[in-house]
N, CA and C atoms as an extended XYZ file, in Angstrom:
558
Properties=species:S:1:pos:R:3:atomname:S:1:resname:S:1:resid:I:1 pbc="F F F"
N       -24.149       28.232      121.659 N   VAL     1
C       -23.200       27.639      122.574 CA  VAL     1
C       -22.223       26.805      121.764 C   VAL     1
N       -20.957       27.044      121.951 N   ASN     2
C       -19.934       26.254      121.294 CA  ASN     2
C       -19.478       25.146      122.246 C   ASN     2
N       -19.589       23.934      121.786 N   VAL     3
C       -19.179       22.778      122.585 CA  VAL     3
C       -18.159       21.985      121.777 C   VAL     3
N       -17.029       21.703      122.366 N   THR     4
C       -15.997       20.959      121.657 CA  THR     4
C       -16.222       19.458      121.805 C   THR     4
N       -15.541       18.701      120.972 N   HIS     5
C       -15.627       17.243      121.062 CA  HIS     5
C       -15.059       16.743      122.391 C   HIS     5
N       -14.123       17.465      122.964 N   VAL     6
C       -13.554       17.076      124.258 CA  VAL     6
C       -14.612       17.209      125.358 C   VAL     6
N       -15.403       18.259      125.310 N   THR     7
C       -16.482       18.446      126.284 CA  THR     7
C       -17.488       17.307      126.188 C   THR     7
N       -17.856       16.941      124.977 N   ILE     8
C       -18.807       15.839      124.784 CA  ILE     8
C       -18.223       14.533      125.302 C   ILE     8
N       -16.962       14.285      125.021 N   TYR     9
C       -16.302       13.077      125.533 CA  TYR     9
C       -16.299       13.072      127.062 C   TYR     9
N       -16.035       14.216      127.664 N   ASN    10
C       -16.055       14.310      129.135 CA  ASN    10
C       -17.444       14.033      129.685 C   ASN    10
N       -18.489       14.506      128.998 N   TRP    11
C       -19.854       14.203      129.423 CA  TRP    11
C       -20.125       12.704      129.333 C   TRP    11
N       -19.714       12.100      128.227 N   ILE    12
C       -19.916       10.657      128.048 CA  ILE    12
C       -19.217        9.891      129.175 C   ILE    12
N       -17.992       10.264      129.475 N   THR    13
C       -17.241        9.611      130.549 CA  THR    13
C       -17.946        9.784      131.885 C   THR    13
N       -18.364       11.000      132.183 N   LYS    14
C       -19.021       11.304      133.460 CA  LYS    14
C       -20.331       10.534      133.616 C   LYS    14
N       -21.191       10.599      132.605 N   TYR    15
C       -22.509        9.982      132.733 CA  TYR    15
C       -22.471        8.467      132.598 C   TYR    15
N       -21.514        7.931      131.872 N   THR    16
C       -21.354        6.479      131.822 CA  THR    16
C       -20.976        5.957      133.197 C   THR    16
N       -20.086        6.659      133.876 N   LYS    17
C       -19.678        6.251      135.228 CA  LYS    17
C       -20.861        6.308      136.194 C   LYS    17
N       -21.655        7.361      136.121 N   ILE    18
C       -22.830        7.499      136.996 CA  ILE    18
C       -23.829        6.375      136.725 C   ILE    18
N       -24.102        6.107      135.447 N   MET    19
C       -25.049        5.042      135.114 CA  MET    19
C       -24.529        3.678      135.551 C   MET    19
N       -23.240        3.432      135.369 N   LYS    20
C       -22.667        2.145      135.766 CA  LYS    20
C       -22.795        1.935      137.276 C   LYS    20
N       -22.517        2.974      138.055 N   GLU    21
C       -22.647        2.869      139.513 CA  GLU    21
C       -24.090        2.600      139.919 C   GLU    21
N       -25.032        3.297      139.307 N   PHE    22
C       -26.448        3.098      139.633 CA  PHE    22
C       -26.917        1.707      139.220 C   PHE    22
N       -26.612        1.310      138.001 N   LEU    23
C       -27.074        0.018      137.495 CA  LEU    23
C       -26.366       -1.151      138.160 C   LEU    23
N       -25.195       -0.913      138.730 N   GLY    24
C       -24.489       -1.956      139.461 CA  GLY    24
C       -25.212       -2.392      140.732 C   GLY    24
N       -26.139       -1.568      141.199 N   LYS    25
C       -26.926       -1.899      142.399 CA  LYS    25
C       -28.150       -2.742      142.068 C   LYS    25
N       -28.460       -2.886      140.800 N   ILE    26
C       -29.627       -3.653      140.359 CA  ILE    26
C       -29.178       -5.069      140.019 C   ILE    26
N       -29.902       -6.054      140.522 N   THR    27
C       -29.568       -7.449      140.254 CA  THR    27
C       -30.488       -7.990      139.167 C   THR    27
N       -29.950       -8.312      138.001 N   PRO    28
C       -30.791       -8.856      136.930 CA  PRO    28
C       -31.176      -10.303      137.222 C   PRO    28
N       -32.372      -10.669      136.824 N   ASP    29
C       -32.863      -12.036      136.995 CA  ASP    29
C       -32.531      -12.814      135.720 C   ASP    29
N       -31.350      -13.385      135.698 N   VAL    30
C       -30.870      -14.077      134.498 CA  VAL    30
C       -31.180      -15.567      134.566 C   VAL    30
N       -31.012      -16.224      133.439 N   GLY    31
C       -31.276      -17.648      133.348 CA  GLY    31
C       -30.090      -18.499      133.785 C   GLY    31
N       -30.191      -19.783      133.514 N   ASP    32
C       -29.188      -20.752      133.955 CA  ASP    32
C       -28.132      -21.078      132.911 C   ASP    32
N       -28.245      -20.522      131.711 N   VAL    33
C       -27.286      -20.787      130.648 CA  VAL    33
C       -26.551      -19.492      130.321 C   VAL    33
N       -25.242      -19.506      130.514 N   TRP    34
C       -24.414      -18.342      130.220 CA  TRP    34
C       -23.485      -18.671      129.067 C   TRP    34
N       -23.103      -17.639      128.344 N   ARG    35
C       -22.186      -17.781      127.217 CA  ARG    35
C       -21.032      -16.797      127.398 C   ARG    35
N       -19.861      -17.199      126.968 N   ALA    36
C       -18.694      -16.318      127.045 CA  ALA    36
C       -17.949      -16.370      125.714 C   ALA    36
N       -17.389      -15.237      125.350 N   ASP    37
C       -16.575      -15.164      124.144 CA  ASP    37
C       -15.698      -13.929      124.237 C   ASP    37
N       -14.763      -13.834      123.337 N   GLU    38
C       -13.847      -12.702      123.311 CA  GLU    38
C       -13.802      -12.138      121.900 C   GLU    38
N       -13.486      -10.866      121.810 N   VAL    39
C       -13.334      -10.205      120.526 CA  VAL    39
C       -12.099       -9.315      120.618 C   VAL    39
N       -11.303       -9.274      119.554 N   TYR    40
C       -10.100       -8.448      119.608 CA  TYR    40
C       -10.465       -6.980      119.426 C   TYR    40
N        -9.702       -6.143      120.075 N   VAL    41
C        -9.890       -4.704      120.017 CA  VAL    41
C        -8.519       -4.065      119.930 C   VAL    41
N        -8.348       -3.151      119.023 N   LYS    42
C        -7.091       -2.409      118.973 CA  LYS    42
C        -7.229       -1.178      119.858 C   LYS    42
N        -6.330       -1.084      120.826 N   ILE    43
C        -6.301        0.074      121.715 CA  ILE    43
C        -4.980        0.779      121.461 C   ILE    43
N        -5.066        1.940      120.850 N   ARG    44
C        -3.877        2.710      120.442 CA  ARG    44
C        -2.904        1.848      119.628 C   ARG    44
N        -3.466        1.012      118.767 N   GLY    45
C        -2.650        0.192      117.882 CA  GLY    45
C        -2.228       -1.148      118.462 C   GLY    45
N        -2.421       -1.362      119.761 N   ASP    46
C        -2.060       -2.635      120.397 CA  ASP    46
C        -3.262       -3.569      120.418 C   ASP    46
N        -3.031       -4.822      120.106 N   MET    47
C        -4.084       -5.817      120.104 CA  MET    47
C        -4.446       -6.213      121.532 C   MET    47
N        -5.690       -6.012      121.901 N   LYS    48
C        -6.233       -6.417      123.207 CA  LYS    48
C        -7.467       -7.264      122.934 C   LYS    48
N        -8.035       -7.816      123.990 N   TYR    49
C        -9.229       -8.643      123.850 CA  TYR    49
C       -10.284       -8.235      124.864 C   TYR    49
N       -11.504       -8.088      124.376 N   LEU    50
C       -12.644       -7.835      125.246 CA  LEU    50
C       -13.308       -9.179      125.508 C   LEU    50
N       -13.227       -9.649      126.747 N   PHE    51
C       -13.892      -10.882      127.163 CA  PHE    51
C       -15.256      -10.490      127.711 C   PHE    51
N       -16.306      -11.177      127.259 N   ALA    52
C       -17.660      -10.825      127.680 CA  ALA    52
C       -18.435      -12.072      128.080 C   ALA    52
N       -19.389      -11.868      128.991 N   LEU    53
C       -20.243      -12.934      129.518 CA  LEU    53
C       -21.690      -12.502      129.339 C   LEU    53
N       -22.519      -13.373      128.764 N   MET    54
C       -23.900      -13.027      128.458 CA  MET    54
C       -24.846      -14.142      128.887 C   MET    54
N       -26.044      -13.753      129.337 N   ASP    55
C       -27.096      -14.710      129.642 CA  ASP    55
C       -27.765      -15.130      128.340 C   ASP    55
N       -27.924      -16.414      128.149 N   SER    56
C       -28.466      -16.936      126.905 CA  SER    56
C       -29.946      -16.621      126.744 C   SER    56
N       -30.707      -16.676      127.805 N   GLU    57
C       -32.162      -16.507      127.733 CA  GLU    57
C       -32.561      -15.054      127.485 C   GLU    57
N       -31.966      -14.141      128.213 N   THR    58
C       -32.372      -12.737      128.151 CA  THR    58
C       -31.454      -11.870      127.302 C   THR    58
N       -30.333      -12.412      126.856 N   ARG    59
C       -29.306      -11.680      126.103 CA  ARG    59
C       -28.663      -10.567      126.937 C   ARG    59
N       -28.792      -10.678      128.269 N   PHE    60
C       -28.232       -9.664      129.159 CA  PHE    60
C       -26.724       -9.814      129.198 C   PHE    60
N       -26.011       -8.735      128.906 N   TRP    61
C       -24.543       -8.696      128.944 CA  TRP    61
C       -24.164       -8.549      130.404 C   TRP    61
N       -23.713       -9.637      131.021 N   ILE    62
C       -23.503       -9.713      132.465 CA  ILE    62
C       -22.217       -9.038      132.911 C   ILE    62
N       -21.124       -9.371      132.266 N   ALA    63
C       -19.817       -8.867      132.712 CA  ALA    63
C       -18.869       -8.784      131.524 C   ALA    63
N       -17.802       -8.016      131.730 N   GLN    64
C       -16.797       -7.849      130.692 CA  GLN    64
C       -15.468       -7.479      131.320 C   GLN    64
N       -14.401       -7.746      130.590 N   GLU    65
C       -13.081       -7.275      130.998 CA  GLU    65
C       -12.172       -7.234      129.779 C   GLU    65
N       -11.232       -6.303      129.808 N   VAL    66
C       -10.263       -6.152      128.727 CA  VAL    66
C        -8.979       -6.838      129.158 C   VAL    66
N        -8.419       -7.647      128.253 N   ALA    67
C        -7.198       -8.401      128.559 CA  ALA    67
C        -6.130       -8.124      127.519 C   ALA    67
N        -4.887       -8.259      127.938 N   ASP    68
C        -3.763       -8.041      127.035 CA  ASP    68
C        -3.577       -9.188      126.053 C   ASP    68
N        -3.943      -10.395      126.480 N   SER    69
C        -3.697      -11.568      125.661 CA  SER    69
C        -4.913      -12.478      125.661 C   SER    69
N        -5.111      -13.155      124.581 N   LYS    70
C        -6.218      -14.102      124.488 CA  LYS    70
C        -5.858      -15.431      125.145 C   LYS    70
N        -4.609      -15.851      124.976 N   PHE    71
C        -4.235      -17.196      125.391 CA  PHE    71
C        -3.697      -17.285      126.812 C   PHE    71
N        -3.141      -16.222      127.334 N   SER    72
C        -2.602      -16.290      128.698 CA  SER    72
C        -3.516      -15.606      129.716 C   SER    72
N        -4.691      -15.209      129.283 N   HIS    73
C        -5.617      -14.509      130.178 CA  HIS    73
C        -6.316      -15.498      131.113 C   HIS    73
N        -6.505      -15.094      132.360 N   ASP    74
C        -7.246      -15.888      133.332 CA  ASP    74
C        -8.666      -15.335      133.400 C   ASP    74
N        -9.611      -16.076      132.860 N   ALA    75
C       -10.999      -15.598      132.763 CA  ALA    75
C       -11.803      -15.817      134.036 C   ALA    75
N       -11.180      -16.304      135.105 N   LYS    76
C       -11.969      -16.559      136.312 CA  LYS    76
C       -12.529      -15.266      136.898 C   LYS    76
N       -11.837      -14.154      136.720 N   ASN    77
C       -12.355      -12.883      137.203 CA  ASN    77
C       -13.650      -12.515      136.471 C   ASN    77
N       -13.737      -12.834      135.188 N   LEU    78
C       -14.954      -12.590      134.414 CA  LEU    78
C       -16.124      -13.370      135.005 C   LEU    78
N       -15.901      -14.646      135.314 N   PHE    79
C       -16.960      -15.468      135.890 CA  PHE    79
C       -17.315      -15.010      137.303 C   PHE    79
N       -16.318      -14.591      138.051 N   ARG    80
C       -16.563      -14.082      139.408 CA  ARG    80
C       -17.407      -12.806      139.345 C   ARG    80
N       -17.063      -11.906      138.425 N   MET    81
C       -17.854      -10.679      138.265 CA  MET    81
C       -19.286      -11.019      137.865 C   MET    81
N       -19.450      -12.032      137.026 N   GLY    82
C       -20.785      -12.456      136.620 CA  GLY    82
C       -21.608      -12.967      137.790 C   GLY    82
N       -20.994      -13.776      138.628 N   LYS    83
C       -21.709      -14.294      139.803 CA  LYS    83
C       -22.055      -13.177      140.783 C   LYS    83
N       -21.140      -12.228      140.966 N   GLU    84
C       -21.396      -11.111      141.871 CA  GLU    84
C       -22.496      -10.203      141.338 C   GLU    84
N       -22.491       -9.939      140.048 N   ALA    85
C       -23.476       -9.036      139.454 CA  ALA    85
C       -24.877       -9.625      139.464 C   ALA    85
N       -24.974      -10.951      139.328 N   THR    86
C       -26.293      -11.580      139.223 CA  THR    86
C       -26.725      -12.296      140.500 C   THR    86
N       -25.765      -12.503      141.411 N   ARG    87
C       -26.033      -13.323      142.613 CA  ARG    87
C       -26.629      -14.668      142.206 C   ARG    87
N       -26.040      -15.219      141.163 N   HIS    88
C       -26.576      -16.427      140.548 CA  HIS    88
C       -25.412      -17.296      140.094 C   HIS    88
N       -25.619      -18.578      140.071 N   HIS    89
C       -24.630      -19.545      139.599 CA  HIS    89
C       -25.238      -20.264      138.405 C   HIS    89
N       -24.613      -20.202      137.235 N   PRO    90
C       -25.217      -20.850      136.061 CA  PRO    90
C       -25.151      -22.371      136.159 C   PRO    90
N       -26.049      -23.015      135.424 N   LYS    91
C       -26.023      -24.463      135.339 CA  LYS    91
C       -25.294      -24.932      134.083 C   LYS    91
N       -25.247      -24.059      133.079 N   VAL    92
C       -24.581      -24.390      131.819 CA  VAL    92
C       -23.729      -23.196      131.385 C   VAL    92
N       -22.522      -23.481      130.924 N   LEU    93
C       -21.632      -22.475      130.371 CA  LEU    93
C       -21.259      -22.910      128.962 C   LEU    93
N       -21.466      -22.018      127.987 N   ILE    94
C       -21.133      -22.316      126.596 CA  ILE    94
C       -20.033      -21.351      126.157 C   ILE    94
N       -18.921      -21.911      125.700 N   THR    95
C       -17.796      -21.108      125.222 CA  THR    95
C       -17.214      -21.768      123.986 C   THR    95
N       -16.229      -21.108      123.401 N   ASP    96
C       -15.461      -21.784      122.367 CA  ASP    96
C       -14.392      -22.632      123.061 C   ASP    96
N       -13.469      -23.174      122.323 N   GLY    97
C       -12.489      -24.084      122.899 CA  GLY    97
C       -11.300      -23.428      123.582 C   GLY    97
N       -11.338      -22.125      123.798 N   LEU    98
C       -10.216      -21.429      124.419 CA  LEU    98
C        -9.942      -21.995      125.817 C   LEU    98
N        -8.713      -22.368      126.060 N   GLN    99
C        -8.323      -22.995      127.326 CA  GLN    99
C        -8.580      -22.080      128.526 C   GLN    99
N        -8.472      -20.771      128.343 N   ALA   100
C        -8.698      -19.828      129.445 CA  ALA   100
C       -10.088      -20.000      130.044 C   ALA   100
N       -11.080      -20.302      129.211 N   TYR   101
C       -12.442      -20.505      129.725 CA  TYR   101
C       -12.539      -21.787      130.531 C   TYR   101
N       -11.911      -22.840      130.045 N   HIS   102
C       -11.989      -24.114      130.757 CA  HIS   102
C       -11.287      -24.033      132.116 C   HIS   102
N       -10.119      -23.402      132.139 N   ASP   103
C        -9.398      -23.245      133.406 CA  ASP   103
C       -10.208      -22.408      134.397 C   ASP   103
N       -10.797      -21.318      133.920 N   ALA   104
C       -11.596      -20.449      134.784 CA  ALA   104
C       -12.869      -21.160      135.237 C   ALA   104
N       -13.457      -21.953      134.362 N   TYR   105
C       -14.642      -22.740      134.714 CA  TYR   105
C       -14.336      -23.672      135.881 C   TYR   105
N       -13.190      -24.349      135.804 N   LYS   106
C       -12.822      -25.278      136.879 CA  LYS   106
C       -12.613      -24.540      138.201 C   LYS   106
N       -12.084      -23.325      138.162 N   LYS   107
C       -11.803      -22.572      139.386 CA  LYS   107
C       -13.039      -21.880      139.958 C   LYS   107
N       -13.930      -21.378      139.100 N   GLU   108
C       -15.027      -20.536      139.569 CA  GLU   108
C       -16.406      -21.180      139.511 C   GLU   108
N       -16.662      -22.035      138.557 N   LEU   109
C       -18.027      -22.532      138.364 CA  LEU   109
C       -18.208      -24.001      138.676 C   LEU   109
N       -17.123      -24.701      138.932 N   MET   110
C       -17.214      -26.123      139.265 CA  MET   110
C       -16.779      -26.284      140.715 C   MET   110
N       -17.681      -25.973      141.621 N   MET   111
C       -17.336      -25.990      143.044 CA  MET   111
C       -17.875      -27.264      143.677 C   MET   111
N       -17.018      -28.209      143.908 N   LYS   112
C       -17.429      -29.487      144.469 CA  LYS   112
C       -17.888      -29.359      145.919 C   LYS   112
N       -17.230      -28.482      146.675 N   ASP   113
C       -17.556      -28.375      148.091 CA  ASP   113
C       -18.924      -27.754      148.338 C   ASP   113
N       -19.420      -26.959      147.403 N   ARG   114
C       -20.728      -26.317      147.600 CA  ARG   114
C       -21.826      -27.028      146.823 C   ARG   114
N       -21.492      -28.113      146.190 N   LYS   115
C       -22.438      -28.918      145.418 CA  LYS   115
C       -23.067      -28.136      144.267 C   LYS   115
N       -22.346      -27.151      143.748 N   LYS   116
C       -22.836      -26.401      142.593 CA  LYS   116
C       -21.940      -26.727      141.413 C   LYS   116
N       -22.537      -27.247      140.390 N   TYR   117
C       -21.801      -27.591      139.195 CA  TYR   117
C       -22.429      -26.883      138.003 C   TYR   117
N       -21.609      -26.413      137.147 N   ALA   118
C       -22.077      -25.903      135.864 CA  ALA   118
C       -21.498      -26.817      134.796 C   ALA   118
N       -22.313      -27.254      133.875 N   THR   119
C       -21.841      -28.061      132.769 CA  THR   119
C       -21.196      -27.127      131.757 C   THR   119
N       -20.022      -27.477      131.291 N   HIS   120
C       -19.296      -26.619      130.359 CA  HIS   120
C       -19.275      -27.249      128.979 C   HIS   120
N       -19.897      -26.578      128.014 N   PHE   121
C       -19.817      -26.981      126.619 CA  PHE   121
C       -18.803      -26.066      125.955 C   PHE   121
N       -17.659      -26.654      125.588 N   GLN   122
C       -16.617      -25.834      124.980 CA  GLN   122
C       -16.314      -26.229      123.551 C   GLN   122
N       -16.845      -27.314      123.101 N   HIS   123
C       -16.646      -27.730      121.719 CA  HIS   123
C       -17.968      -27.511      121.006 C   HIS   123
N       -18.183      -26.288      120.592 N   ILE   124
C       -19.464      -25.904      120.030 CA  ILE   124
C       -19.583      -26.338      118.581 C   ILE   124
N       -20.802      -26.473      118.125 N   HIS   125
C       -21.109      -26.895      116.770 CA  HIS   125
C       -21.886      -25.783      116.074 C   HIS   125
N       -21.955      -25.840      114.788 N   MET   126
C       -22.689      -24.827      114.043 CA  MET   126
C       -24.187      -25.109      114.032 C   MET   126
N       -24.602      -26.279      114.444 N   LYS   127
C       -26.022      -26.608      114.456 CA  LYS   127
C       -26.456      -26.885      115.897 C   LYS   127
N       -27.733      -27.058      116.101 N   ASN   128
C       -28.327      -27.307      117.420 CA  ASN   128
C       -28.136      -26.104      118.338 C   ASN   128
N       -28.243      -26.307      119.645 N   ASP   129
C       -28.147      -25.218      120.616 CA  ASP   129
C       -26.735      -25.004      121.121 C   ASP   129
N       -25.803      -25.827      120.744 N   MET   130
C       -24.449      -25.701      121.264 CA  MET   130
C       -23.562      -24.889      120.324 C   MET   130
N       -24.097      -23.778      119.841 N   ASN   131
C       -23.276      -22.850      119.076 CA  ASN   131
C       -23.194      -21.554      119.876 C   ASN   131
N       -22.346      -20.682      119.462 N   ASN   132
C       -22.173      -19.438      120.208 CA  ASN   132
C       -22.552      -18.235      119.338 C   ASN   132
N       -23.542      -18.432      118.470 N   ASN   133
C       -23.949      -17.380      117.555 CA  ASN   133
C       -24.424      -16.124      118.285 C   ASN   133
N       -25.059      -16.286      119.440 N   MET   134
C       -25.527      -15.121      120.201 CA  MET   134
C       -24.356      -14.233      120.613 C   MET   134
N       -23.295      -14.856      121.061 N   MET   135
C       -22.120      -14.081      121.465 CA  MET   135
C       -21.440      -13.460      120.251 C   MET   135
N       -21.382      -14.195      119.164 N   GLU   136
C       -20.774      -13.653      117.954 CA  GLU   136
C       -21.571      -12.448      117.458 C   GLU   136
N       -22.894      -12.493      117.607 N   ARG   137
C       -23.738      -11.360      117.221 CA  ARG   137
C       -23.438      -10.151      118.105 C   ARG   137
N       -23.299      -10.379      119.400 N   MET   138
C       -22.978       -9.283      120.310 CA  MET   138
C       -21.597       -8.711      119.989 C   MET   138
N       -20.639       -9.574      119.676 N   ASN   139
C       -19.319       -9.109      119.263 CA  ASN   139
C       -19.425       -8.233      118.016 C   ASN   139
N       -20.304       -8.622      117.095 N   GLY   140
C       -20.515       -7.841      115.882 CA  GLY   140
C       -21.103       -6.468      116.184 C   GLY   140
N       -22.041       -6.416      117.133 N   GLU   141
C       -22.607       -5.129      117.554 CA  GLU   141
C       -21.503       -4.214      118.085 C   GLU   141
N       -20.669       -4.769      118.935 N   PHE   142
C       -19.587       -3.980      119.506 CA  PHE   142
C       -18.625       -3.526      118.413 C   PHE   142
N       -18.310       -4.421      117.502 N   ARG   143
C       -17.388       -4.101      116.409 CA  ARG   143
C       -17.962       -2.972      115.548 C   ARG   143
N       -19.262       -3.011      115.272 N   ASP   144
C       -19.889       -1.946      114.487 CA  ASP   144
C       -19.739       -0.594      115.180 C   ASP   144
N       -19.923       -0.570      116.479 N   ARG   145
C       -19.799        0.686      117.222 CA  ARG   145
C       -18.345        1.164      117.248 C   ARG   145
N       -17.437        0.236      117.404 N   GLU   146
C       -16.014        0.575      117.443 CA  GLU   146
C       -15.565        1.209      116.130 C   GLU   146
N       -16.084        0.711      115.010 N   LYS   147
C       -15.718        1.276      113.710 CA  LYS   147
C       -16.167        2.727      113.590 C   LYS   147
N       -17.352        3.019      114.096 N   ILE   148
C       -17.882        4.379      113.997 CA  ILE   148
C       -17.006        5.372      114.746 C   ILE   148
N       -16.521        4.976      115.910 N   ILE   149
C       -15.697        5.915      116.686 CA  ILE   149
C       -14.223        5.842      116.301 C   ILE   149
N       -13.910        4.983      115.334 N   ARG   150
C       -12.553        4.875      114.781 CA  ARG   150
C       -11.518        4.441      115.802 C   ARG   150
N       -11.854        3.429      116.561 N   GLY   151
C       -10.883        2.848      117.476 CA  GLY   151
C       -11.043        3.292      118.917 C   GLY   151
N       -10.393        2.570      119.765 N   VAL   152
C       -10.451        2.809      121.201 CA  VAL   152
C        -9.100        3.372      121.629 C   VAL   152
N        -9.137        4.377      122.475 N   LYS   153
C        -7.895        5.056      122.863 CA  LYS   153
C        -7.267        4.507      124.142 C   LYS   153
N        -8.095        3.914      125.026 N   SER   154
C        -7.538        3.386      126.278 CA  SER   154
C        -8.387        2.221      126.770 C   SER   154
N        -7.788        1.382      127.613 N   ALA   155
C        -8.487        0.203      128.144 CA  ALA   155
C        -9.610        0.580      129.092 C   ALA   155
N        -9.570        1.797      129.637 N   ASP   156
C       -10.647        2.242      130.517 CA  ASP   156
C       -11.601        3.198      129.795 C   ASP   156
N       -11.663        3.079      128.478 N   SER   157
C       -12.541        3.908      127.663 CA  SER   157
C       -13.997        3.718      128.082 C   SER   157
N       -14.785        4.793      128.065 N   PRO   158
C       -16.205        4.650      128.394 CA  PRO   158
C       -16.966        3.849      127.338 C   PRO   158
N       -16.332        3.554      126.209 N   LEU   159
C       -16.986        2.753      125.178 CA  LEU   159
C       -17.386        1.385      125.705 C   LEU   159
N       -16.526        0.741      126.474 N   PHE   160
C       -16.811       -0.615      126.949 CA  PHE   160
C       -18.034       -0.632      127.863 C   PHE   160
N       -18.011        0.170      128.920 N   ASP   161
C       -19.154        0.212      129.836 CA  ASP   161
C       -20.366        0.843      129.166 C   ASP   161
N       -20.139        1.872      128.376 N   GLY   162
C       -21.248        2.557      127.719 CA  GLY   162
C       -21.988        1.660      126.759 C   GLY   162
N       -21.254        0.867      125.991 N   TYR   163
C       -21.949       -0.016      125.059 CA  TYR   163
C       -22.651       -1.149      125.792 C   TYR   163
N       -22.076       -1.611      126.893 N   GLN   164
C       -22.757       -2.635      127.691 CA  GLN   164
C       -24.077       -2.086      128.228 C   GLN   164
N       -24.073       -0.865      128.708 N   ILE   165
C       -25.303       -0.226      129.203 CA  ILE   165
C       -26.300       -0.071      128.063 C   ILE   165
N       -25.844        0.410      126.922 N   TYR   166
C       -26.723        0.581      125.765 CA  TYR   166
C       -27.343       -0.757      125.362 C   TYR   166
N       -26.512       -1.798      125.263 N   HIS   167
C       -26.996       -3.130      124.873 CA  HIS   167
C       -28.062       -3.639      125.842 C   HIS   167
N       -27.828       -3.478      127.136 N   ASN   168
C       -28.738       -4.037      128.139 CA  ASN   168
C       -29.998       -3.216      128.376 C   ASN   168
N       -29.904       -1.894      128.320 N   TYR   169
C       -31.006       -1.056      128.797 CA  TYR   169
C       -31.697       -0.206      127.738 C   TYR   169
N       -31.114       -0.069      126.566 N   PHE   170
C       -31.704        0.811      125.570 CA  PHE   170
C       -32.029        0.144      124.246 C   PHE   170
N       -31.233       -0.821      123.839 N   ARG   171
C       -31.386       -1.416      122.520 CA  ARG   171
C       -32.403       -2.548      122.542 C   ARG   171
N       -33.543       -2.371      121.845 N   PRO   172
C       -34.499       -3.486      121.766 CA  PRO   172
C       -33.942       -4.599      120.875 C   PRO   172
N       -34.294       -5.834      121.197 N   HIS   173
C       -33.802       -6.992      120.457 CA  HIS   173
C       -34.975       -7.717      119.803 C   HIS   173
N       -34.835       -8.024      118.534 N   MET   174
C       -35.898       -8.742      117.824 CA  MET   174
C       -36.166      -10.095      118.453 C   MET   174
N       -35.108      -10.761      118.911 N   SER   175
C       -35.272      -12.101      119.495 CA  SER   175
C       -35.992      -12.056      120.840 C   SER   175
N       -36.125      -10.870      121.404 N   LEU   176
C       -36.831      -10.696      122.677 CA  LEU   176
C       -38.171       -9.980      122.462 C   LEU   176
N       -38.724      -10.074      121.248 N   ASP   177
C       -39.992       -9.433      120.878 CA  ASP   177
C       -39.963       -7.923      121.122 C   ASP   177
N       -38.841       -7.294      120.786 N   GLY   178
C       -38.732       -5.857      120.893 CA  GLY   178
C       -38.397       -5.336      122.279 C   GLY   178
N       -38.166       -6.240      123.219 N   LYS   179
C       -37.768       -5.830      124.566 CA  LYS   179
C       -36.264       -5.642      124.630 C   LYS   179
N       -35.818       -4.903      125.636 N   THR   180
C       -34.392       -4.839      125.913 CA  THR   180
C       -34.040       -6.019      126.812 C   THR   180
N       -32.764       -6.402      126.901 N   PRO   181
C       -32.403       -7.484      127.813 CA  PRO   181
C       -32.787       -7.179      129.259 C   PRO   181
N       -32.701       -5.927      129.683 N   SER   182
C       -33.075       -5.596      131.051 CA  SER   182
C       -34.563       -5.814      131.277 C   SER   182
N       -35.390       -5.526      130.295 N   GLU   183
C       -36.828       -5.801      130.419 CA  GLU   183
C       -37.088       -7.297      130.473 C   GLU   183
N       -36.327       -8.058      129.683 N   ALA   184
C       -36.497       -9.512      129.644 CA  ALA   184
C       -36.107      -10.171      130.962 C   ALA   184
N       -35.181       -9.564      131.694 N   CYS   185
C       -34.749      -10.187      132.953 CA  CYS   185
C       -35.230       -9.412      134.182 C   CYS   185
N       -36.203       -8.579      133.998 N   GLY   186
C       -36.828       -7.892      135.135 CA  GLY   186
C       -35.995       -6.762      135.671 C   GLY   186
């Protein structure tokens, strides 16, 4: 049987969409500490940013979105997607000092009327628990995969959802005693 690379790409696109729809119905049991970070991605030569949200306890990659700009992006949609996917409100949010995270935190996670507050640590340190090494590691995983496929061709590439699925449901993590993040969060 002769199969072209286009056929394989079409299969990847088709099955990634099916898996995303199925897994979107499952609610992960995540912890109270979430982390957010962004990594640059070249899409057809244009600089874009992949914003990602992860649970600190289980390493579960909760939500993601691709943005045109790092500094003018409104990250509140990322936090909203995280709350919808987990049906959970974090108690702690750890990010770098990017203003987009602080603005989105004030709009989505600091709700005075519902008495739900998340503490936001945005000035992270290299020591103690207030660093973002977990997110930087996840960014590195994504970067390694991106290099193998030699770049991303479109913002709706199955690479983004596919790697999130792989990270959460297939890749065992040493920090989780060989479990996947989905196993760690039930």
